Amino acid sequence: MTVGIWLGDAASDGTSTPLDGASAIEKAVTRSGKRRHLIFNNRNGPSLQHFLAQPQRKPGAAANAAEPDEVPYMAVSDWGQGRKYYVEVYGCQMNVSDTEILMAVLNKAGYLRTMDAADADVVFLMTCAIREKAEDRIWSRLAQLKAQRTKTRPERAPMVGVLGCMAERLKERLLEADKLVDVVCGPDAYRSLPRLLSLRAMSADGVANVMLSADETYADITPVRLDANRISVHLSVMRGCNNMCSFCIVPFTRGTERSRDIDSIVEEVRVLSQQGIREVTLLGQNVNSYRDTSQSGAFETQGYGADLSRGFSTIYRRKEGGRRFAELLHRVAQVDPEMRVRFTSPHPKDFPDELLYVIRDNPNVCRNIHLPLQSGSTSCLERMRRGYSREAFLDLVLHIRKVIPDVTFSTDVIAGFCGETEAEHADTVGVMREVGFDMAFMFAYSMRERTHAHRKFQDDVPADAKARRLQEIIDTFHVTARKRNQRFVGTQGLVLYEGLTKRHARPFGSDDHGHKVFLNGSVLADLKPGDYVRVFIDSATSASLSATAIKKTTLSAYYQQFPQPEFGVA
């Protein structure tokens, strides 16, 4: 892999002239006149000597080694010294996880978090690039921040940093955009953020590090939680994606797959259990393709659950060996039988029987599986490069329901992908009806630059047709979900109490199947967030359940009294 350091004049076409590392920094600091930007990327690199001079991170480093990168040719001092930063998070749960990692790095470098943007020396936006609308929100927010900097705080204008997927995708444009952004940092470069801030403070006009790594997992960094009072957390176990679905930008913004070692994950779960965390969600772009090849003295099993789902394939050559996701999920579930375990976001291709058995046989592994459909048309799925047919997907649903009788499914669906016909759309609606998803994330297609679809296809479905098809998909989902949720009415369930909703202060929690459950009853007076409560389901909508709290209990005690079903649910 090559590493690039770019510093150049901001030409009208957005190009820059590359310079050597040390001289680039010197010129960034001393030269006046035209705007100049320092950009670290994967295209051009410093000399071999620069790499030989870099200190190597020692194996088995301390679990909270959130030290900023020490880079010999960037001999500048850290800029923390009590300065305050403010973070706004947009997009997926991976961005929340990344924010908690970068907070650990910044805190270690001497920065302090503030909850008030007006009090910040640096304002960070953790961004998403999955759809155009997500990026439009960031551009609008940057314009607001610029107005605040120039009008309300000209004497102490904060720096502005753009982080995450949009940072990697639009690095040059962000730095060139009318001085909206000072620092750009990609998902694999958070260790370098204190250094980038130091460089910017030394008068480089704009600084970016968007290097993608083949091995960065941040396994040695203990995240600083955004909300210290939460009773559930997301724990990143792998990063990147190899699937290269034609519509998806993730492999280009987050790189190829690499997995954390199983020892560090299990140990972090143990610590979370000791801290009173009641629910952990294992997180990854393709979480169930987890593959750990590290040396482990505690967990020697390898190859357990390595097969693909029946009828599924990949466009890349899969690697053999290593500990797979079934092994990881089993080990995590054993840490604390009172801690619920979830995982997201999986790919349908990676559900071997061994993984299904782990979910079935461990009461604390939740019975909700996210199964992204994207399209219900085989021909459309081929253009999407998803690696399965309509029939294979439906067969997988039936097989999972046979193994895990009380399972519920959530999904992702795209309306109006390139070349989608009315017949292909009808196939998608048909699968929605046949499966009966319990939850769904549904969007109109948004073409992303650099993807396979951008290179090979035309975004030729009119906007009004996309909107109509999306609405039909949404309507179908609500009809089927409302019907399926009625089967819970009149039954008992186990709910993890989470507290009061922010908007209406209603008591609520979540059940084993991923539903939000609104609660009532005198028992609530004795509950605190993190308690399990046995409930009686009174009513249901397509999106939630309402229940009467009956008795405080534990996860183990509940499932001893009310074992999970052994036979399929229609």
PDB file of C-alpha atoms in Angstrom, residues 8-226:
ATOM      1  CA  GLY A   8      -0.328  21.984  -3.730  1.00  0.00           C
ATOM      2  CA  ASP A   9      -1.765  25.118  -5.166  1.00  0.00           C
ATOM      3  CA  ALA A  10      -5.526  25.081  -5.356  1.00  0.00           C
ATOM      4  CA  ALA A  11      -5.958  25.095  -9.117  1.00  0.00           C
ATOM      5  CA  SER A  12      -9.283  25.685 -10.801  1.00  0.00           C
ATOM      6  CA  ASP A  13      -9.615  21.986 -11.573  1.00  0.00           C
ATOM      7  CA  GLY A  14      -9.069  21.034  -7.942  1.00  0.00           C
ATOM      8  CA  THR A  15      -5.675  19.343  -8.571  1.00  0.00           C
ATOM      9  CA  SER A  16      -2.617  19.692  -6.357  1.00  0.00           C
ATOM     10  CA  THR A  17       1.139  19.337  -6.780  1.00  0.00           C
ATOM     11  CA  PRO A  18       2.788  16.595  -4.692  1.00  0.00           C
ATOM     12  CA  LEU A  19       5.766  17.422  -2.463  1.00  0.00           C
ATOM     13  CA  ASP A  20       7.983  15.338  -0.216  1.00  0.00           C
ATOM     14  CA  GLY A  21       6.773  14.902   3.393  1.00  0.00           C
ATOM     15  CA  ALA A  22       9.069  17.136   5.442  1.00  0.00           C
ATOM     16  CA  SER A  23       9.357  19.877   2.815  1.00  0.00           C
ATOM     17  CA  ALA A  24       5.590  19.784   2.321  1.00  0.00           C
ATOM     18  CA  ILE A  25       5.015  20.635   5.959  1.00  0.00           C
ATOM     19  CA  GLU A  26       7.587  23.408   5.914  1.00  0.00           C
ATOM     20  CA  LYS A  27       6.062  25.017   2.844  1.00  0.00           C
ATOM     21  CA  ALA A  28       2.560  24.604   4.240  1.00  0.00           C
ATOM     22  CA  VAL A  29       3.579  26.631   7.263  1.00  0.00           C
ATOM     23  CA  THR A  30       5.782  29.300   5.700  1.00  0.00           C
ATOM     24  CA  ARG A  31       4.521  30.021   2.196  1.00  0.00           C
ATOM     25  CA  SER A  32       1.897  32.724   1.785  1.00  0.00           C
ATOM     26  CA  GLY A  33      -0.334  33.624  -1.124  1.00  0.00           C
ATOM     27  CA  LYS A  34      -2.390  30.919  -2.738  1.00  0.00           C
ATOM     28  CA  ARG A  35      -4.297  28.451  -0.594  1.00  0.00           C
ATOM     29  CA  ARG A  36      -2.330  25.292   0.019  1.00  0.00           C
ATOM     30  CA  HIS A  37      -3.552  21.973   1.345  1.00  0.00           C
ATOM     31  CA  LEU A  38      -1.782  19.032   2.944  1.00  0.00           C
ATOM     32  CA  ILE A  39      -3.479  15.773   1.981  1.00  0.00           C
ATOM     33  CA  PHE A  40      -2.477  12.279   3.101  1.00  0.00           C
ATOM     34  CA  ASN A  41      -3.950   9.584   0.841  1.00  0.00           C
ATOM     35  CA  ASN A  42      -3.294   6.176  -0.726  1.00  0.00           C
ATOM     36  CA  ARG A  43      -2.002   7.319  -4.115  1.00  0.00           C
ATOM     37  CA  ASN A  44       1.540   8.672  -3.787  1.00  0.00           C
ATOM     38  CA  GLY A  45       3.977   8.216  -0.967  1.00  0.00           C
ATOM     39  CA  PRO A  46       6.956   9.455   0.975  1.00  0.00           C
ATOM     40  CA  SER A  47      10.291   7.726   0.676  1.00  0.00           C
ATOM     41  CA  LEU A  48      11.152   4.288   2.070  1.00  0.00           C
ATOM     42  CA  GLN A  49      13.152   6.047   4.786  1.00  0.00           C
ATOM     43  CA  HIS A  50       9.972   7.638   6.133  1.00  0.00           C
ATOM     44  CA  PHE A  51       8.440   4.205   6.646  1.00  0.00           C
ATOM     45  CA  LEU A  52      11.621   2.808   8.209  1.00  0.00           C
ATOM     46  CA  ALA A  53      11.601   5.666  10.682  1.00  0.00           C
ATOM     47  CA  GLN A  54       8.056   5.083  11.863  1.00  0.00           C
ATOM     48  CA  PRO A  55       7.760   3.435  15.285  1.00  0.00           C
ATOM     49  CA  GLN A  56       5.878   0.153  15.271  1.00  0.00           C
ATOM     50  CA  ARG A  57       2.951  -0.468  17.602  1.00  0.00           C
ATOM     51  CA  LYS A  58       3.928  -3.355  19.840  1.00  0.00           C
ATOM     52  CA  PRO A  59       1.798  -6.516  19.896  1.00  0.00           C
ATOM     53  CA  GLY A  60      -0.245  -6.841  23.056  1.00  0.00           C
ATOM     54  CA  ALA A  61      -0.299  -3.119  23.707  1.00  0.00           C
ATOM     55  CA  ALA A  62      -2.348  -1.807  26.600  1.00  0.00           C
ATOM     56  CA  ALA A  63      -6.095  -2.024  26.123  1.00  0.00           C
ATOM     57  CA  ASN A  64      -6.464   1.748  26.273  1.00  0.00           C
ATOM     58  CA  ALA A  65      -3.543   2.757  24.047  1.00  0.00           C
ATOM     59  CA  ALA A  66      -5.321   5.758  22.557  1.00  0.00           C
ATOM     60  CA  GLU A  67      -2.035   7.503  21.839  1.00  0.00           C
ATOM     61  CA  PRO A  68      -1.922   9.865  18.858  1.00  0.00           C
ATOM     62  CA  ASP A  69       0.253   8.712  15.977  1.00  0.00           C
ATOM     63  CA  GLU A  70       3.935   9.623  16.261  1.00  0.00           C
ATOM     64  CA  VAL A  71       5.074  10.422  12.727  1.00  0.00           C
ATOM     65  CA  PRO A  72       8.766  11.310  12.308  1.00  0.00           C
ATOM     66  CA  TYR A  73       8.258  13.616   9.318  1.00  0.00           C
ATOM     67  CA  MET A  74       5.439  15.445  11.146  1.00  0.00           C
ATOM     68  CA  ALA A  75       7.485  16.769  14.059  1.00  0.00           C
ATOM     69  CA  VAL A  76       4.863  19.110  15.490  1.00  0.00           C
ATOM     70  CA  SER A  77       3.462  19.361  18.989  1.00  0.00           C
ATOM     71  CA  ASP A  78       0.002  18.203  19.927  1.00  0.00           C
ATOM     72  CA  TRP A  79      -2.466  21.036  20.141  1.00  0.00           C
ATOM     73  CA  GLY A  80      -4.787  19.868  22.933  1.00  0.00           C
ATOM     74  CA  GLN A  81      -3.824  21.595  26.173  1.00  0.00           C
ATOM     75  CA  GLY A  82      -7.391  21.825  27.410  1.00  0.00           C
ATOM     76  CA  ARG A  83      -8.954  23.101  24.200  1.00  0.00           C
ATOM     77  CA  LYS A  84     -12.544  22.006  23.722  1.00  0.00           C
ATOM     78  CA  TYR A  85     -14.137  19.986  20.946  1.00  0.00           C
ATOM     79  CA  TYR A  86     -17.767  19.426  19.983  1.00  0.00           C
ATOM     80  CA  VAL A  87     -19.000  16.481  17.886  1.00  0.00           C
ATOM     81  CA  GLU A  88     -22.144  16.089  15.789  1.00  0.00           C
ATOM     82  CA  VAL A  89     -22.821  12.531  14.587  1.00  0.00           C
ATOM     83  CA  TYR A  90     -24.719  11.740  11.390  1.00  0.00           C
ATOM     84  CA  GLY A  91     -25.507   8.375   9.806  1.00  0.00           C
ATOM     85  CA  CYS A  92     -25.118   4.804  10.980  1.00  0.00           C
ATOM     86  CA  GLN A  93     -24.148   3.165  14.265  1.00  0.00           C
ATOM     87  CA  MET A  94     -20.629   2.648  12.915  1.00  0.00           C
ATOM     88  CA  ASN A  95     -20.260   6.443  12.973  1.00  0.00           C
ATOM     89  CA  VAL A  96     -21.342   6.455  16.619  1.00  0.00           C
ATOM     90  CA  SER A  97     -18.711   3.802  17.341  1.00  0.00           C
ATOM     91  CA  ASP A  98     -16.067   5.743  15.421  1.00  0.00           C
ATOM     92  CA  THR A  99     -16.937   8.901  17.362  1.00  0.00           C
ATOM     93  CA  GLU A 100     -16.326   7.100  20.640  1.00  0.00           C
ATOM     94  CA  ILE A 101     -12.918   5.983  19.344  1.00  0.00           C
ATOM     95  CA  LEU A 102     -11.835   9.444  18.213  1.00  0.00           C
ATOM     96  CA  MET A 103     -13.008  10.895  21.541  1.00  0.00           C
ATOM     97  CA  ALA A 104     -10.589   8.532  23.284  1.00  0.00           C
ATOM     98  CA  VAL A 105      -7.767   9.732  21.010  1.00  0.00           C
ATOM     99  CA  LEU A 106      -8.605  13.414  21.506  1.00  0.00           C
ATOM    100  CA  ASN A 107      -8.976  13.095  25.283  1.00  0.00           C
ATOM    101  CA  LYS A 108      -5.580  11.385  25.471  1.00  0.00           C
ATOM    102  CA  ALA A 109      -4.068  14.275  23.503  1.00  0.00           C
ATOM    103  CA  GLY A 110      -5.336  16.842  26.006  1.00  0.00           C
ATOM    104  CA  TYR A 111      -8.618  17.931  24.453  1.00  0.00           C
ATOM    105  CA  LEU A 112     -11.841  18.257  26.433  1.00  0.00           C
ATOM    106  CA  ARG A 113     -15.326  17.502  25.163  1.00  0.00           C
ATOM    107  CA  THR A 114     -17.977  20.201  25.412  1.00  0.00           C
ATOM    108  CA  MET A 115     -21.711  19.758  24.922  1.00  0.00           C
ATOM    109  CA  ASP A 116     -22.070  23.345  23.659  1.00  0.00           C
ATOM    110  CA  ALA A 117     -20.915  24.111  20.106  1.00  0.00           C
ATOM    111  CA  ALA A 118     -20.646  27.810  20.977  1.00  0.00           C
ATOM    112  CA  ASP A 119     -17.967  26.960  23.544  1.00  0.00           C
ATOM    113  CA  ALA A 120     -15.849  24.779  21.228  1.00  0.00           C
ATOM    114  CA  ASP A 121     -12.403  25.443  19.777  1.00  0.00           C
ATOM    115  CA  VAL A 122     -13.014  22.656  17.249  1.00  0.00           C
ATOM    116  CA  VAL A 123     -16.344  21.480  15.808  1.00  0.00           C
ATOM    117  CA  PHE A 124     -16.375  18.012  14.233  1.00  0.00           C
ATOM    118  CA  LEU A 125     -19.016  16.573  11.926  1.00  0.00           C
ATOM    119  CA  MET A 126     -18.981  12.758  11.757  1.00  0.00           C
ATOM    120  CA  THR A 127     -20.478  12.219   8.315  1.00  0.00           C
ATOM    121  CA  CYS A 128     -22.262   9.663   6.145  1.00  0.00           C
ATOM    122  CA  ALA A 129     -21.919   9.246   2.367  1.00  0.00           C
ATOM    123  CA  ILE A 130     -24.376   6.426   1.743  1.00  0.00           C
ATOM    124  CA  ARG A 131     -26.931   8.697   0.029  1.00  0.00           C
ATOM    125  CA  GLU A 132     -26.892  12.148  -1.549  1.00  0.00           C
ATOM    126  CA  LYS A 133     -29.400  13.484   0.972  1.00  0.00           C
ATOM    127  CA  ALA A 134     -27.012  12.648   3.819  1.00  0.00           C
ATOM    128  CA  GLU A 135     -24.250  14.674   2.172  1.00  0.00           C
ATOM    129  CA  ASP A 136     -26.595  17.593   1.463  1.00  0.00           C
ATOM    130  CA  ARG A 137     -27.267  17.870   5.199  1.00  0.00           C
ATOM    131  CA  ILE A 138     -23.556  18.218   5.873  1.00  0.00           C
ATOM    132  CA  TRP A 139     -23.042  20.931   3.234  1.00  0.00           C
ATOM    133  CA  SER A 140     -25.942  22.850   4.761  1.00  0.00           C
ATOM    134  CA  ARG A 141     -24.497  22.476   8.256  1.00  0.00           C
ATOM    135  CA  LEU A 142     -21.067  23.629   7.060  1.00  0.00           C
ATOM    136  CA  ALA A 143     -22.624  26.776   5.620  1.00  0.00           C
ATOM    137  CA  GLN A 144     -24.289  27.446   8.979  1.00  0.00           C
ATOM    138  CA  LEU A 145     -21.001  26.975  10.802  1.00  0.00           C
ATOM    139  CA  LYS A 146     -19.247  29.377   8.440  1.00  0.00           C
ATOM    140  CA  ALA A 147     -21.857  32.049   9.126  1.00  0.00           C
ATOM    141  CA  GLN A 148     -21.403  31.559  12.852  1.00  0.00           C
ATOM    142  CA  ARG A 149     -17.619  31.759  12.537  1.00  0.00           C
ATOM    143  CA  THR A 150     -17.633  34.997  10.553  1.00  0.00           C
ATOM    144  CA  LYS A 151     -20.516  36.806  12.273  1.00  0.00           C
ATOM    145  CA  THR A 152     -20.950  35.631  15.834  1.00  0.00           C
ATOM    146  CA  ARG A 153     -17.403  34.560  16.773  1.00  0.00           C
ATOM    147  CA  PRO A 154     -14.911  36.317  14.471  1.00  0.00           C
ATOM    148  CA  GLU A 155     -12.473  36.882  17.345  1.00  0.00           C
ATOM    149  CA  ARG A 156     -12.409  33.184  18.323  1.00  0.00           C
ATOM    150  CA  ALA A 157     -13.635  31.253  15.335  1.00  0.00           C
ATOM    151  CA  PRO A 158     -13.501  27.496  15.896  1.00  0.00           C
ATOM    152  CA  MET A 159     -11.831  25.100  13.514  1.00  0.00           C
ATOM    153  CA  VAL A 160     -14.194  22.833  11.604  1.00  0.00           C
ATOM    154  CA  GLY A 161     -13.352  19.190  10.930  1.00  0.00           C
ATOM    155  CA  VAL A 162     -15.178  16.745   8.672  1.00  0.00           C
ATOM    156  CA  LEU A 163     -14.749  13.091   9.611  1.00  0.00           C
ATOM    157  CA  GLY A 164     -15.966   9.718   8.377  1.00  0.00           C
ATOM    158  CA  CYS A 165     -17.143   8.475   4.999  1.00  0.00           C
ATOM    159  CA  MET A 166     -17.861  11.847   3.392  1.00  0.00           C
ATOM    160  CA  ALA A 167     -14.375  12.962   4.399  1.00  0.00           C
ATOM    161  CA  GLU A 168     -12.788  10.121   2.432  1.00  0.00           C
ATOM    162  CA  ARG A 169     -15.084  10.517  -0.576  1.00  0.00           C
ATOM    163  CA  LEU A 170     -14.894  14.310  -1.010  1.00  0.00           C
ATOM    164  CA  LYS A 171     -11.584  15.293   0.567  1.00  0.00           C
ATOM    165  CA  GLU A 172     -10.418  17.781  -2.115  1.00  0.00           C
ATOM    166  CA  ARG A 173     -13.836  19.349  -2.579  1.00  0.00           C
ATOM    167  CA  LEU A 174     -14.261  19.840   1.166  1.00  0.00           C
ATOM    168  CA  LEU A 175     -10.946  21.677   1.474  1.00  0.00           C
ATOM    169  CA  GLU A 176     -11.626  23.814  -1.602  1.00  0.00           C
ATOM    170  CA  ALA A 177     -15.176  24.759  -0.581  1.00  0.00           C
ATOM    171  CA  ASP A 178     -14.790  28.447   0.282  1.00  0.00           C
ATOM    172  CA  LYS A 179     -12.886  27.847   3.517  1.00  0.00           C
ATOM    173  CA  LEU A 180     -15.716  25.823   5.040  1.00  0.00           C
ATOM    174  CA  VAL A 181     -13.416  23.112   6.428  1.00  0.00           C
ATOM    175  CA  ASP A 182     -10.033  23.143   8.175  1.00  0.00           C
ATOM    176  CA  VAL A 183      -9.389  19.447   8.780  1.00  0.00           C
ATOM    177  CA  VAL A 184     -10.582  16.334   6.919  1.00  0.00           C
ATOM    178  CA  CYS A 185     -10.034  12.902   8.470  1.00  0.00           C
ATOM    179  CA  GLY A 186     -11.114   9.523   7.074  1.00  0.00           C
ATOM    180  CA  PRO A 187     -12.380   6.479   9.024  1.00  0.00           C
ATOM    181  CA  ASP A 188      -8.969   4.793   9.307  1.00  0.00           C
ATOM    182  CA  ALA A 189      -6.995   7.886  10.331  1.00  0.00           C
ATOM    183  CA  TYR A 190      -8.412   8.956  13.694  1.00  0.00           C
ATOM    184  CA  ARG A 191      -5.130   8.303  15.481  1.00  0.00           C
ATOM    185  CA  SER A 192      -3.618  11.129  13.412  1.00  0.00           C
ATOM    186  CA  LEU A 193      -6.298  13.696  14.274  1.00  0.00           C
ATOM    187  CA  PRO A 194      -4.321  15.546  17.008  1.00  0.00           C
ATOM    188  CA  ARG A 195      -1.441  15.873  14.519  1.00  0.00           C
ATOM    189  CA  LEU A 196      -3.716  17.200  11.813  1.00  0.00           C
ATOM    190  CA  LEU A 197      -5.069  19.809  14.206  1.00  0.00           C
ATOM    191  CA  SER A 198      -1.518  20.785  15.108  1.00  0.00           C
ATOM    192  CA  LEU A 199      -0.624  21.248  11.442  1.00  0.00           C
ATOM    193  CA  ARG A 200      -3.711  23.349  10.836  1.00  0.00           C
ATOM    194  CA  ALA A 201      -2.884  25.503  13.855  1.00  0.00           C
ATOM    195  CA  MET A 202       0.555  26.113  12.301  1.00  0.00           C
ATOM    196  CA  SER A 203      -1.203  27.832   9.379  1.00  0.00           C
ATOM    197  CA  ALA A 204      -1.526  25.147   6.725  1.00  0.00           C
ATOM    198  CA  ASP A 205      -4.686  26.224   4.918  1.00  0.00           C
ATOM    199  CA  GLY A 206      -6.305  22.803   4.949  1.00  0.00           C
ATOM    200  CA  VAL A 207      -5.166  19.391   6.175  1.00  0.00           C
ATOM    201  CA  ALA A 208      -6.509  15.938   5.324  1.00  0.00           C
ATOM    202  CA  ASN A 209      -5.656  12.341   6.139  1.00  0.00           C
ATOM    203  CA  VAL A 210      -7.859   9.935   4.206  1.00  0.00           C
ATOM    204  CA  MET A 211      -5.510   6.953   4.095  1.00  0.00           C
ATOM    205  CA  LEU A 212      -7.355   3.622   4.035  1.00  0.00           C
ATOM    206  CA  SER A 213      -5.720   0.881   6.072  1.00  0.00           C
ATOM    207  CA  ALA A 214      -5.557  -2.869   5.474  1.00  0.00           C
ATOM    208  CA  ASP A 215      -5.264  -3.632   9.196  1.00  0.00           C
ATOM    209  CA  GLU A 216      -6.559  -0.761  11.376  1.00  0.00           C
ATOM    210  CA  THR A 217      -9.291  -1.956  13.754  1.00  0.00           C
ATOM    211  CA  TYR A 218      -8.632   0.330  16.779  1.00  0.00           C
ATOM    212  CA  ALA A 219      -8.683  -2.850  18.894  1.00  0.00           C
ATOM    213  CA  ASP A 220      -6.264  -1.333  21.435  1.00  0.00           C
ATOM    214  CA  ILE A 221      -8.434   1.740  22.094  1.00  0.00           C
ATOM    215  CA  THR A 222     -11.111   1.731  24.774  1.00  0.00           C
ATOM    216  CA  PRO A 223     -13.935   3.932  23.447  1.00  0.00           C
ATOM    217  CA  VAL A 224     -15.214   6.909  25.413  1.00  0.00           C
ATOM    218  CA  ARG A 225     -18.989   6.496  25.385  1.00  0.00           C
ATOM    219  CA  LEU A 226     -21.066   9.375  24.037  1.00  0.00           C
TER     220      LEU A 226
END
